[in-house]
Amino acid sequence: MARFLYLTDTLLGAPHTAALHTRCLPELFQLLHDWMRRRGPFDFVLHGGNLVATPTSENIRHAVELVDLPAPLYLSPGQSDLLPPAAEENWLTHAPAFFPGGRLAWQLDHPGFRLHAIPPDNQGIEPLLSPCDDLYRVVCTHQPLIGQPAARDHQRSLGDRLVTNSQLRLLLASHNRFTSHVTRNEIPILALSPFVSPPYTFAELASADGRAWSIQLHDLPFAGPPEPPTSTVYPGAADY
């Protein structure tokens, strides 16, 4: 039995905005930690990309401290995780446990299936196009494969190529404003909204054999950041 969690787009180090509650990440990950303790155990947590806003050594070290969860976290890197000049070196130096096999485009074998992390430049896609074993495939990529306009042919063609693989059983996408769940060629495609945006969604995925997957969506019970303090100005205050 495989059971793991999926979330995406935490953007640690980005400015806090009305849409991205990045300064609330410690509270959000503590709530997730507590939820996992109650509902676990889980095999791992899969982060779908854009864990940090920029892959500086400081941001990556902070991310390692922040994601202290009851199961290992693996990162399928997104665009902001790979910003130059030293993204790969910084990740593999400060957070090697996030990348099975020591590569940014990685794969992880689990009983019954193989999990592939495909970066936005599509490194590592070749084994998915001509598989040579009997393992079912689960693929995670930080690309918006759902609901894209026809002009974005490189993203549409990636989704089209992947869903023709008879061994692919689950496709996890991200870089979406809203959570979407569709099926193509009998393959579930799940794309999540940012974890730092209300309603703070993550997914629970489970399978007995790697072939059929159950998907449950959860929202963290977080009320959001407190309102910024306001100042009261009294008549005549400037005279003091």
Short mmCIF file of N, CA, C and O in Angstrom, two decimals, residues 90-211:
data_model
loop_
_atom_site.label_atom_id
_atom_site.label_comp_id
_atom_site.label_asym_id
_atom_site.label_seq_id
_atom_site.Cartn_x
_atom_site.Cartn_y
_atom_site.Cartn_z
N ASN A 90 23.43 24.59 -5.13
CA ASN A 90 22.87 24.95 -3.82
C ASN A 90 21.93 23.89 -3.29
O ASN A 90 21.97 23.54 -2.10
N TRP A 91 21.06 23.35 -4.16
CA TRP A 91 20.12 22.32 -3.71
C TRP A 91 20.85 21.06 -3.25
O TRP A 91 20.56 20.52 -2.18
N LEU A 92 21.78 20.58 -4.07
CA LEU A 92 22.43 19.31 -3.74
C LEU A 92 23.42 19.45 -2.59
O LEU A 92 23.78 18.46 -1.96
N THR A 93 23.84 20.70 -2.31
CA THR A 93 24.71 20.92 -1.16
C THR A 93 23.92 21.02 0.13
O THR A 93 24.28 20.41 1.15
N HIS A 94 22.82 21.77 0.11
CA HIS A 94 22.10 22.08 1.34
C HIS A 94 20.85 21.22 1.58
O HIS A 94 20.36 21.17 2.70
N ALA A 95 20.33 20.59 0.53
CA ALA A 95 19.11 19.78 0.69
C ALA A 95 19.17 18.52 -0.17
O ALA A 95 18.24 18.23 -0.92
N PRO A 96 20.23 17.73 -0.07
CA PRO A 96 20.33 16.55 -0.94
C PRO A 96 19.22 15.53 -0.71
O PRO A 96 18.86 14.80 -1.64
N ALA A 97 18.66 15.49 0.50
CA ALA A 97 17.62 14.50 0.78
C ALA A 97 16.34 14.77 0.00
O ALA A 97 15.49 13.87 -0.11
N PHE A 98 16.17 15.97 -0.55
CA PHE A 98 14.98 16.28 -1.34
C PHE A 98 15.01 15.61 -2.71
O PHE A 98 13.97 15.60 -3.40
N PHE A 99 16.17 15.07 -3.14
CA PHE A 99 16.34 14.60 -4.51
C PHE A 99 16.89 13.17 -4.52
O PHE A 99 18.11 12.96 -4.42
N PRO A 100 16.02 12.17 -4.62
CA PRO A 100 16.50 10.78 -4.66
C PRO A 100 17.50 10.58 -5.79
O PRO A 100 17.30 11.05 -6.91
N GLY A 101 18.58 9.91 -5.49
CA GLY A 101 19.60 9.66 -6.50
C GLY A 101 20.52 10.83 -6.76
O GLY A 101 21.41 10.74 -7.61
N GLY A 102 20.32 11.96 -6.07
CA GLY A 102 21.22 13.09 -6.23
C GLY A 102 21.10 13.83 -7.54
O GLY A 102 22.05 14.47 -7.99
N ARG A 103 19.90 13.81 -8.14
CA ARG A 103 19.67 14.53 -9.40
C ARG A 103 18.39 15.33 -9.28
O ARG A 103 17.44 14.92 -8.62
N LEU A 104 18.36 16.50 -9.97
CA LEU A 104 17.16 17.32 -9.94
C LEU A 104 16.02 16.68 -10.73
O LEU A 104 14.85 16.88 -10.41
N ALA A 105 16.34 15.94 -11.79
CA ALA A 105 15.35 15.12 -12.51
C ALA A 105 15.52 13.70 -11.99
O ALA A 105 16.44 12.99 -12.40
N TRP A 106 14.67 13.30 -11.05
CA TRP A 106 14.91 12.05 -10.34
C TRP A 106 13.77 11.07 -10.54
O TRP A 106 12.70 11.42 -11.04
N GLN A 107 14.01 9.84 -10.13
CA GLN A 107 12.97 8.82 -10.08
C GLN A 107 13.14 8.01 -8.81
O GLN A 107 14.25 7.85 -8.30
N LEU A 108 12.02 7.53 -8.31
CA LEU A 108 12.01 6.79 -7.05
C LEU A 108 11.15 5.56 -7.22
O LEU A 108 9.98 5.65 -7.58
N ASP A 109 11.73 4.40 -6.96
CA ASP A 109 10.98 3.15 -7.06
C ASP A 109 10.29 2.85 -5.73
O ASP A 109 10.89 2.93 -4.65
N HIS A 110 9.01 2.51 -5.85
CA HIS A 110 8.18 2.14 -4.70
C HIS A 110 7.49 0.85 -5.09
O HIS A 110 7.28 0.60 -6.28
N PRO A 111 7.16 -0.02 -4.16
CA PRO A 111 6.49 -1.26 -4.55
C PRO A 111 5.29 -1.03 -5.47
O PRO A 111 4.33 -0.37 -5.10
N GLY A 112 5.40 -1.50 -6.70
CA GLY A 112 4.30 -1.41 -7.66
C GLY A 112 4.38 -0.25 -8.64
O GLY A 112 3.69 -0.26 -9.66
N PHE A 113 5.19 0.77 -8.35
CA PHE A 113 5.23 1.91 -9.28
C PHE A 113 6.56 2.65 -9.16
O PHE A 113 7.33 2.46 -8.20
N ARG A 114 6.81 3.50 -10.13
CA ARG A 114 7.99 4.37 -10.14
C ARG A 114 7.52 5.81 -10.26
O ARG A 114 6.73 6.15 -11.14
N LEU A 115 8.01 6.65 -9.37
CA LEU A 115 7.67 8.07 -9.35
C LEU A 115 8.76 8.85 -10.08
O LEU A 115 9.94 8.71 -9.76
N HIS A 116 8.35 9.67 -11.06
CA HIS A 116 9.28 10.48 -11.83
C HIS A 116 9.04 11.96 -11.54
O HIS A 116 7.89 12.42 -11.56
N ALA A 117 10.11 12.70 -11.30
CA ALA A 117 10.05 14.16 -11.21
C ALA A 117 10.64 14.75 -12.49
O ALA A 117 11.80 14.51 -12.81
N ILE A 118 9.80 15.49 -13.23
CA ILE A 118 10.22 16.06 -14.51
C ILE A 118 10.30 17.58 -14.36
O ILE A 118 9.28 18.25 -14.20
N PRO A 119 11.51 18.16 -14.39
CA PRO A 119 11.63 19.62 -14.30
C PRO A 119 10.99 20.31 -15.50
O PRO A 119 10.66 19.66 -16.51
N PRO A 120 10.79 21.64 -15.40
CA PRO A 120 10.11 22.36 -16.49
C PRO A 120 10.81 22.27 -17.85
O PRO A 120 10.16 22.46 -18.87
N ASP A 121 12.11 21.96 -17.87
CA ASP A 121 12.79 21.81 -19.16
C ASP A 121 12.67 20.40 -19.71
O ASP A 121 13.28 20.05 -20.73
N ASN A 122 11.86 19.55 -19.02
CA ASN A 122 11.56 18.18 -19.46
C ASN A 122 12.73 17.22 -19.40
O ASN A 122 12.72 16.18 -20.06
N GLN A 123 13.75 17.54 -18.58
CA GLN A 123 14.78 16.54 -18.35
C GLN A 123 14.16 15.28 -17.75
O GLN A 123 13.28 15.37 -16.89
N GLY A 124 14.62 14.14 -18.20
CA GLY A 124 14.17 12.88 -17.63
C GLY A 124 12.90 12.33 -18.24
O GLY A 124 12.38 11.33 -17.75
N ILE A 125 12.41 12.94 -19.33
CA ILE A 125 11.17 12.44 -19.92
C ILE A 125 11.39 11.22 -20.80
O ILE A 125 10.47 10.43 -21.02
N GLU A 126 12.61 11.02 -21.29
CA GLU A 126 12.85 9.94 -22.26
C GLU A 126 12.44 8.57 -21.76
O GLU A 126 11.79 7.81 -22.49
N PRO A 127 12.77 8.17 -20.52
CA PRO A 127 12.35 6.83 -20.08
C PRO A 127 10.85 6.65 -20.04
O PRO A 127 10.36 5.51 -20.09
N LEU A 128 10.10 7.75 -19.97
CA LEU A 128 8.65 7.63 -19.92
C LEU A 128 8.05 7.37 -21.29
O LEU A 128 6.93 6.88 -21.42
N LEU A 129 8.80 7.72 -22.34
CA LEU A 129 8.27 7.56 -23.69
C LEU A 129 8.51 6.16 -24.24
O LEU A 129 7.83 5.74 -25.18
N SER A 130 9.46 5.44 -23.67
CA SER A 130 9.73 4.07 -24.13
C SER A 130 10.10 3.19 -22.93
O SER A 130 11.25 2.77 -22.80
N PRO A 131 9.16 2.96 -22.01
CA PRO A 131 9.46 2.16 -20.82
C PRO A 131 9.83 0.74 -21.19
O PRO A 131 9.34 0.18 -22.17
N CYS A 132 10.73 0.17 -20.40
CA CYS A 132 11.22 -1.18 -20.71
C CYS A 132 11.00 -2.15 -19.56
O CYS A 132 11.70 -3.15 -19.44
N ASP A 133 10.05 -1.85 -18.68
CA ASP A 133 9.75 -2.76 -17.57
C ASP A 133 8.25 -2.72 -17.33
O ASP A 133 7.49 -2.07 -18.05
N ASP A 134 7.81 -3.41 -16.30
CA ASP A 134 6.38 -3.56 -16.04
C ASP A 134 5.87 -2.63 -14.95
O ASP A 134 4.72 -2.76 -14.52
N LEU A 135 6.69 -1.71 -14.47
CA LEU A 135 6.25 -0.84 -13.39
C LEU A 135 5.26 0.21 -13.89
O LEU A 135 5.44 0.79 -14.97
N TYR A 136 4.24 0.47 -13.10
CA TYR A 136 3.36 1.60 -13.38
C TYR A 136 4.11 2.90 -13.07
O TYR A 136 5.06 2.91 -12.28
N ARG A 137 3.68 3.99 -13.71
CA ARG A 137 4.35 5.27 -13.56
C ARG A 137 3.44 6.31 -12.91
O ARG A 137 2.24 6.38 -13.22
N VAL A 138 4.04 7.10 -12.04
CA VAL A 138 3.44 8.33 -11.51
C VAL A 138 4.40 9.45 -11.87
O VAL A 138 5.61 9.34 -11.61
N VAL A 139 3.89 10.52 -12.46
CA VAL A 139 4.75 11.62 -12.93
C VAL A 139 4.33 12.91 -12.26
O VAL A 139 3.13 13.21 -12.15
N CYS A 140 5.33 13.69 -11.82
CA CYS A 140 5.08 15.02 -11.27
C CYS A 140 5.90 16.03 -12.06
O CYS A 140 7.10 15.83 -12.29
N THR A 141 5.26 17.10 -12.50
CA THR A 141 5.95 18.15 -13.23
C THR A 141 5.35 19.50 -12.89
O THR A 141 4.13 19.62 -12.75
N HIS A 142 6.20 20.51 -12.76
CA HIS A 142 5.71 21.84 -12.41
C HIS A 142 5.35 22.59 -13.69
O HIS A 142 5.98 23.58 -14.07
N GLN A 143 4.31 22.10 -14.35
CA GLN A 143 3.81 22.71 -15.57
C GLN A 143 2.29 22.64 -15.55
O GLN A 143 1.73 21.63 -15.11
N PRO A 144 1.63 23.67 -16.01
CA PRO A 144 0.16 23.70 -15.98
C PRO A 144 -0.42 22.94 -17.16
O PRO A 144 -0.71 23.50 -18.21
N LEU A 145 -0.62 21.65 -17.00
CA LEU A 145 -1.04 20.80 -18.12
C LEU A 145 -2.55 20.82 -18.33
O LEU A 145 -3.04 20.21 -19.27
N ILE A 146 -3.28 21.49 -17.46
CA ILE A 146 -4.74 21.51 -17.56
C ILE A 146 -5.20 22.90 -17.96
O ILE A 146 -4.77 23.90 -17.41
N GLY A 147 -6.05 22.96 -18.99
CA GLY A 147 -6.70 24.20 -19.35
C GLY A 147 -5.82 25.24 -19.98
O GLY A 147 -6.05 26.44 -19.85
N GLN A 148 -4.78 24.80 -20.70
CA GLN A 148 -3.88 25.75 -21.32
C GLN A 148 -4.36 26.12 -22.73
O GLN A 148 -4.89 25.29 -23.46
N PRO A 149 -4.16 27.38 -23.15
CA PRO A 149 -4.54 27.78 -24.50
C PRO A 149 -3.69 27.08 -25.54
O PRO A 149 -2.57 26.63 -25.27
N ALA A 150 -4.23 26.99 -26.73
CA ALA A 150 -3.56 26.23 -27.80
C ALA A 150 -2.19 26.79 -28.14
O ALA A 150 -1.33 26.07 -28.63
N ALA A 151 -1.95 28.07 -27.86
CA ALA A 151 -0.67 28.68 -28.22
C ALA A 151 0.48 28.07 -27.43
O ALA A 151 1.63 28.12 -27.87
N ARG A 152 0.19 27.48 -26.29
CA ARG A 152 1.26 26.94 -25.46
C ARG A 152 1.51 25.49 -25.85
O ARG A 152 1.29 24.54 -25.10
N ASP A 153 2.00 25.30 -27.07
CA ASP A 153 2.10 23.96 -27.64
C ASP A 153 3.07 23.08 -26.89
O ASP A 153 2.87 21.87 -26.80
N HIS A 154 4.18 23.66 -26.34
CA HIS A 154 5.16 22.82 -25.68
C HIS A 154 4.57 22.17 -24.43
O HIS A 154 4.88 21.03 -24.12
N GLN A 155 3.66 22.85 -23.74
CA GLN A 155 3.05 22.26 -22.56
C GLN A 155 1.95 21.28 -22.95
O GLN A 155 1.80 20.22 -22.35
N ARG A 156 1.17 21.63 -23.96
CA ARG A 156 0.12 20.71 -24.39
C ARG A 156 0.73 19.43 -24.93
O ARG A 156 0.25 18.34 -24.66
N SER A 157 1.82 19.53 -25.71
CA SER A 157 2.41 18.34 -26.28
C SER A 157 3.01 17.45 -25.20
O SER A 157 3.01 16.23 -25.33
N LEU A 158 3.54 18.04 -24.12
CA LEU A 158 4.06 17.23 -23.02
C LEU A 158 2.94 16.39 -22.42
O LEU A 158 3.09 15.18 -22.24
N GLY A 159 1.80 17.01 -22.12
CA GLY A 159 0.69 16.25 -21.58
C GLY A 159 0.20 15.19 -22.55
O GLY A 159 -0.07 14.06 -22.15
N ASP A 160 0.12 15.53 -23.82
CA ASP A 160 -0.33 14.56 -24.82
C ASP A 160 0.62 13.38 -24.91
O ASP A 160 0.19 12.23 -25.04
N ARG A 161 1.93 13.66 -24.84
CA ARG A 161 2.90 12.57 -24.93
C ARG A 161 2.85 11.67 -23.71
O ARG A 161 2.96 10.45 -23.81
N LEU A 162 2.65 12.27 -22.55
CA LEU A 162 2.65 11.47 -21.34
C LEU A 162 1.43 10.57 -21.24
O LEU A 162 1.55 9.39 -20.86
N VAL A 163 0.25 11.07 -21.58
CA VAL A 163 -0.95 10.26 -21.38
C VAL A 163 -1.09 9.14 -22.40
O VAL A 163 -1.98 8.31 -22.27
N THR A 164 -0.23 9.10 -23.40
CA THR A 164 -0.25 7.96 -24.33
C THR A 164 0.54 6.77 -23.78
O THR A 164 0.50 5.69 -24.36
N ASN A 165 1.27 6.95 -22.69
CA ASN A 165 2.04 5.88 -22.09
C ASN A 165 1.08 4.98 -21.30
O ASN A 165 0.47 5.40 -20.33
N SER A 166 0.97 3.74 -21.72
CA SER A 166 0.01 2.83 -21.10
C SER A 166 0.37 2.51 -19.65
O SER A 166 -0.48 2.02 -18.90
N GLN A 167 1.61 2.78 -19.25
CA GLN A 167 2.02 2.50 -17.88
C GLN A 167 1.83 3.69 -16.94
O GLN A 167 1.96 3.55 -15.74
N LEU A 168 1.52 4.86 -17.50
CA LEU A 168 1.26 6.02 -16.66
C LEU A 168 -0.09 5.87 -15.99
O LEU A 168 -1.11 5.66 -16.65
N ARG A 169 -0.11 6.00 -14.65
CA ARG A 169 -1.35 5.83 -13.90
C ARG A 169 -1.78 7.07 -13.14
O ARG A 169 -2.91 7.15 -12.66
N LEU A 170 -0.90 8.09 -13.06
CA LEU A 170 -1.24 9.31 -12.34
C LEU A 170 -0.29 10.42 -12.78
O LEU A 170 0.92 10.21 -12.84
N LEU A 171 -0.85 11.59 -13.09
CA LEU A 171 -0.05 12.74 -13.51
C LEU A 171 -0.36 13.90 -12.57
O LEU A 171 -1.51 14.33 -12.44
N LEU A 172 0.68 14.40 -11.92
CA LEU A 172 0.55 15.49 -10.96
C LEU A 172 1.19 16.74 -11.56
O LEU A 172 2.38 16.73 -11.89
N ALA A 173 0.40 17.79 -11.67
CA ALA A 173 0.87 19.05 -12.26
C ALA A 173 0.70 20.16 -11.24
O ALA A 173 0.16 19.97 -10.15
N SER A 174 1.17 21.35 -11.62
CA SER A 174 1.03 22.50 -10.71
C SER A 174 1.17 23.77 -11.53
O SER A 174 0.91 23.77 -12.73
N HIS A 175 1.59 24.86 -10.87
CA HIS A 175 1.68 26.17 -11.53
C HIS A 175 0.29 26.63 -11.96
O HIS A 175 0.12 27.25 -12.99
N ASN A 176 -0.70 26.26 -11.16
CA ASN A 176 -2.09 26.62 -11.42
C ASN A 176 -2.61 27.57 -10.34
O ASN A 176 -2.24 27.44 -9.17
N ARG A 177 -3.50 28.47 -10.72
CA ARG A 177 -4.13 29.34 -9.72
C ARG A 177 -5.19 28.59 -8.95
O ARG A 177 -5.41 28.83 -7.77
N PHE A 178 -5.87 27.64 -9.64
CA PHE A 178 -6.96 26.90 -9.01
C PHE A 178 -6.66 25.41 -9.07
O PHE A 178 -5.96 24.94 -9.96
N THR A 179 -7.23 24.67 -8.14
CA THR A 179 -7.10 23.22 -8.16
C THR A 179 -8.00 22.63 -9.24
O THR A 179 -9.17 23.00 -9.36
N SER A 180 -7.45 21.69 -10.02
CA SER A 180 -8.19 21.04 -11.10
C SER A 180 -7.93 19.54 -11.05
O SER A 180 -6.83 19.11 -10.75
N HIS A 181 -8.97 18.78 -11.38
CA HIS A 181 -8.85 17.33 -11.39
C HIS A 181 -9.65 16.81 -12.58
O HIS A 181 -10.88 16.91 -12.60
N VAL A 182 -8.95 16.30 -13.60
CA VAL A 182 -9.60 15.78 -14.79
C VAL A 182 -9.03 14.40 -15.10
O VAL A 182 -8.08 13.94 -14.46
N THR A 183 -9.62 13.74 -16.08
CA THR A 183 -9.14 12.43 -16.52
C THR A 183 -8.98 12.45 -18.03
O THR A 183 -9.88 12.91 -18.75
N ARG A 184 -7.85 11.98 -18.50
CA ARG A 184 -7.60 11.84 -19.94
C ARG A 184 -7.03 10.45 -20.19
O ARG A 184 -6.10 10.03 -19.50
N ASN A 185 -7.60 9.77 -21.18
CA ASN A 185 -7.17 8.39 -21.47
C ASN A 185 -7.21 7.52 -20.20
O ASN A 185 -6.34 6.68 -19.99
N GLU A 186 -8.19 7.78 -19.35
CA GLU A 186 -8.39 7.06 -18.09
C GLU A 186 -7.27 7.32 -17.08
O GLU A 186 -7.13 6.57 -16.10
N ILE A 187 -6.49 8.38 -17.30
CA ILE A 187 -5.41 8.73 -16.39
C ILE A 187 -5.81 9.98 -15.60
O ILE A 187 -6.12 11.02 -16.20
N PRO A 188 -5.83 9.92 -14.27
CA PRO A 188 -6.14 11.12 -13.48
C PRO A 188 -5.02 12.15 -13.62
O PRO A 188 -3.83 11.81 -13.54
N ILE A 189 -5.41 13.40 -13.83
CA ILE A 189 -4.46 14.52 -13.87
C ILE A 189 -4.91 15.50 -12.79
O ILE A 189 -6.01 16.06 -12.85
N LEU A 190 -4.04 15.71 -11.81
CA LEU A 190 -4.36 16.59 -10.68
C LEU A 190 -3.39 17.76 -10.67
O LEU A 190 -2.18 17.57 -10.69
N ALA A 191 -3.93 18.97 -10.65
CA ALA A 191 -3.13 20.18 -10.52
C ALA A 191 -3.64 20.97 -9.33
O ALA A 191 -4.85 21.22 -9.21
N LEU A 192 -2.74 21.35 -8.44
CA LEU A 192 -3.13 22.02 -7.20
C LEU A 192 -2.85 23.52 -7.26
O LEU A 192 -1.90 23.96 -7.90
N SER A 193 -3.65 24.27 -6.52
CA SER A 193 -3.39 25.68 -6.30
C SER A 193 -2.25 25.83 -5.30
O SER A 193 -1.88 24.87 -4.60
N PRO A 194 -1.66 27.01 -5.17
CA PRO A 194 -0.53 27.18 -4.24
C PRO A 194 -0.91 26.87 -2.80
O PRO A 194 -1.98 27.26 -2.31
N PHE A 195 -0.02 26.18 -2.11
CA PHE A 195 -0.24 25.83 -0.71
C PHE A 195 -0.32 27.06 0.17
O PHE A 195 -0.92 27.02 1.25
N VAL A 196 0.29 28.18 -0.27
CA VAL A 196 0.29 29.40 0.54
C VAL A 196 -0.90 30.30 0.22
O VAL A 196 -0.96 31.43 0.70
N SER A 197 -1.83 29.83 -0.59
CA SER A 197 -3.03 30.61 -0.89
C SER A 197 -4.26 29.91 -0.31
O SER A 197 -4.34 28.68 -0.34
N PRO A 198 -5.22 30.66 0.22
CA PRO A 198 -6.46 30.03 0.68
C PRO A 198 -7.10 29.25 -0.47
O PRO A 198 -7.05 29.71 -1.61
N PRO A 199 -7.61 28.05 -0.22
CA PRO A 199 -7.86 27.43 1.11
C PRO A 199 -6.74 26.52 1.61
O PRO A 199 -7.01 25.59 2.37
N TYR A 200 -5.48 26.72 1.17
CA TYR A 200 -4.34 25.98 1.68
C TYR A 200 -4.52 24.48 1.44
O TYR A 200 -4.51 23.65 2.35
N THR A 201 -4.63 24.15 0.14
CA THR A 201 -5.00 22.79 -0.26
C THR A 201 -3.78 21.89 -0.42
O THR A 201 -2.72 22.31 -0.92
N PHE A 202 -3.95 20.64 -0.03
CA PHE A 202 -2.99 19.58 -0.34
C PHE A 202 -3.79 18.32 -0.65
O PHE A 202 -5.00 18.26 -0.41
N ALA A 203 -3.13 17.33 -1.24
CA ALA A 203 -3.81 16.11 -1.67
C ALA A 203 -3.22 14.90 -0.97
O ALA A 203 -2.02 14.84 -0.70
N GLU A 204 -4.09 13.95 -0.69
CA GLU A 204 -3.69 12.64 -0.16
C GLU A 204 -3.93 11.61 -1.24
O GLU A 204 -5.04 11.50 -1.76
N LEU A 205 -2.90 10.85 -1.59
CA LEU A 205 -2.98 9.87 -2.67
C LEU A 205 -2.62 8.49 -2.12
O LEU A 205 -1.67 8.35 -1.35
N ALA A 206 -3.39 7.50 -2.53
CA ALA A 206 -3.17 6.15 -2.02
C ALA A 206 -3.46 5.14 -3.11
O ALA A 206 -4.33 5.33 -3.97
N SER A 207 -2.70 4.04 -3.08
CA SER A 207 -2.89 2.95 -4.05
C SER A 207 -2.41 1.65 -3.44
O SER A 207 -1.39 1.61 -2.74
N ALA A 208 -3.15 0.59 -3.73
CA ALA A 208 -2.75 -0.73 -3.24
C ALA A 208 -1.71 -1.38 -4.14
O ALA A 208 -0.92 -2.22 -3.68
N ASP A 209 -1.70 -0.99 -5.43
CA ASP A 209 -0.83 -1.69 -6.37
C ASP A 209 -0.13 -0.77 -7.37
O ASP A 209 0.58 -1.25 -8.26
N GLY A 210 -0.31 0.57 -7.27
CA GLY A 210 0.29 1.48 -8.23
C GLY A 210 -0.53 1.67 -9.49
O GLY A 210 -0.21 2.53 -10.31
N ARG A 211 -1.59 0.90 -9.65
CA ARG A 211 -2.40 0.98 -10.88
C ARG A 211 -3.58 1.93 -10.71
O ARG A 211 -3.82 2.80 -11.55
#
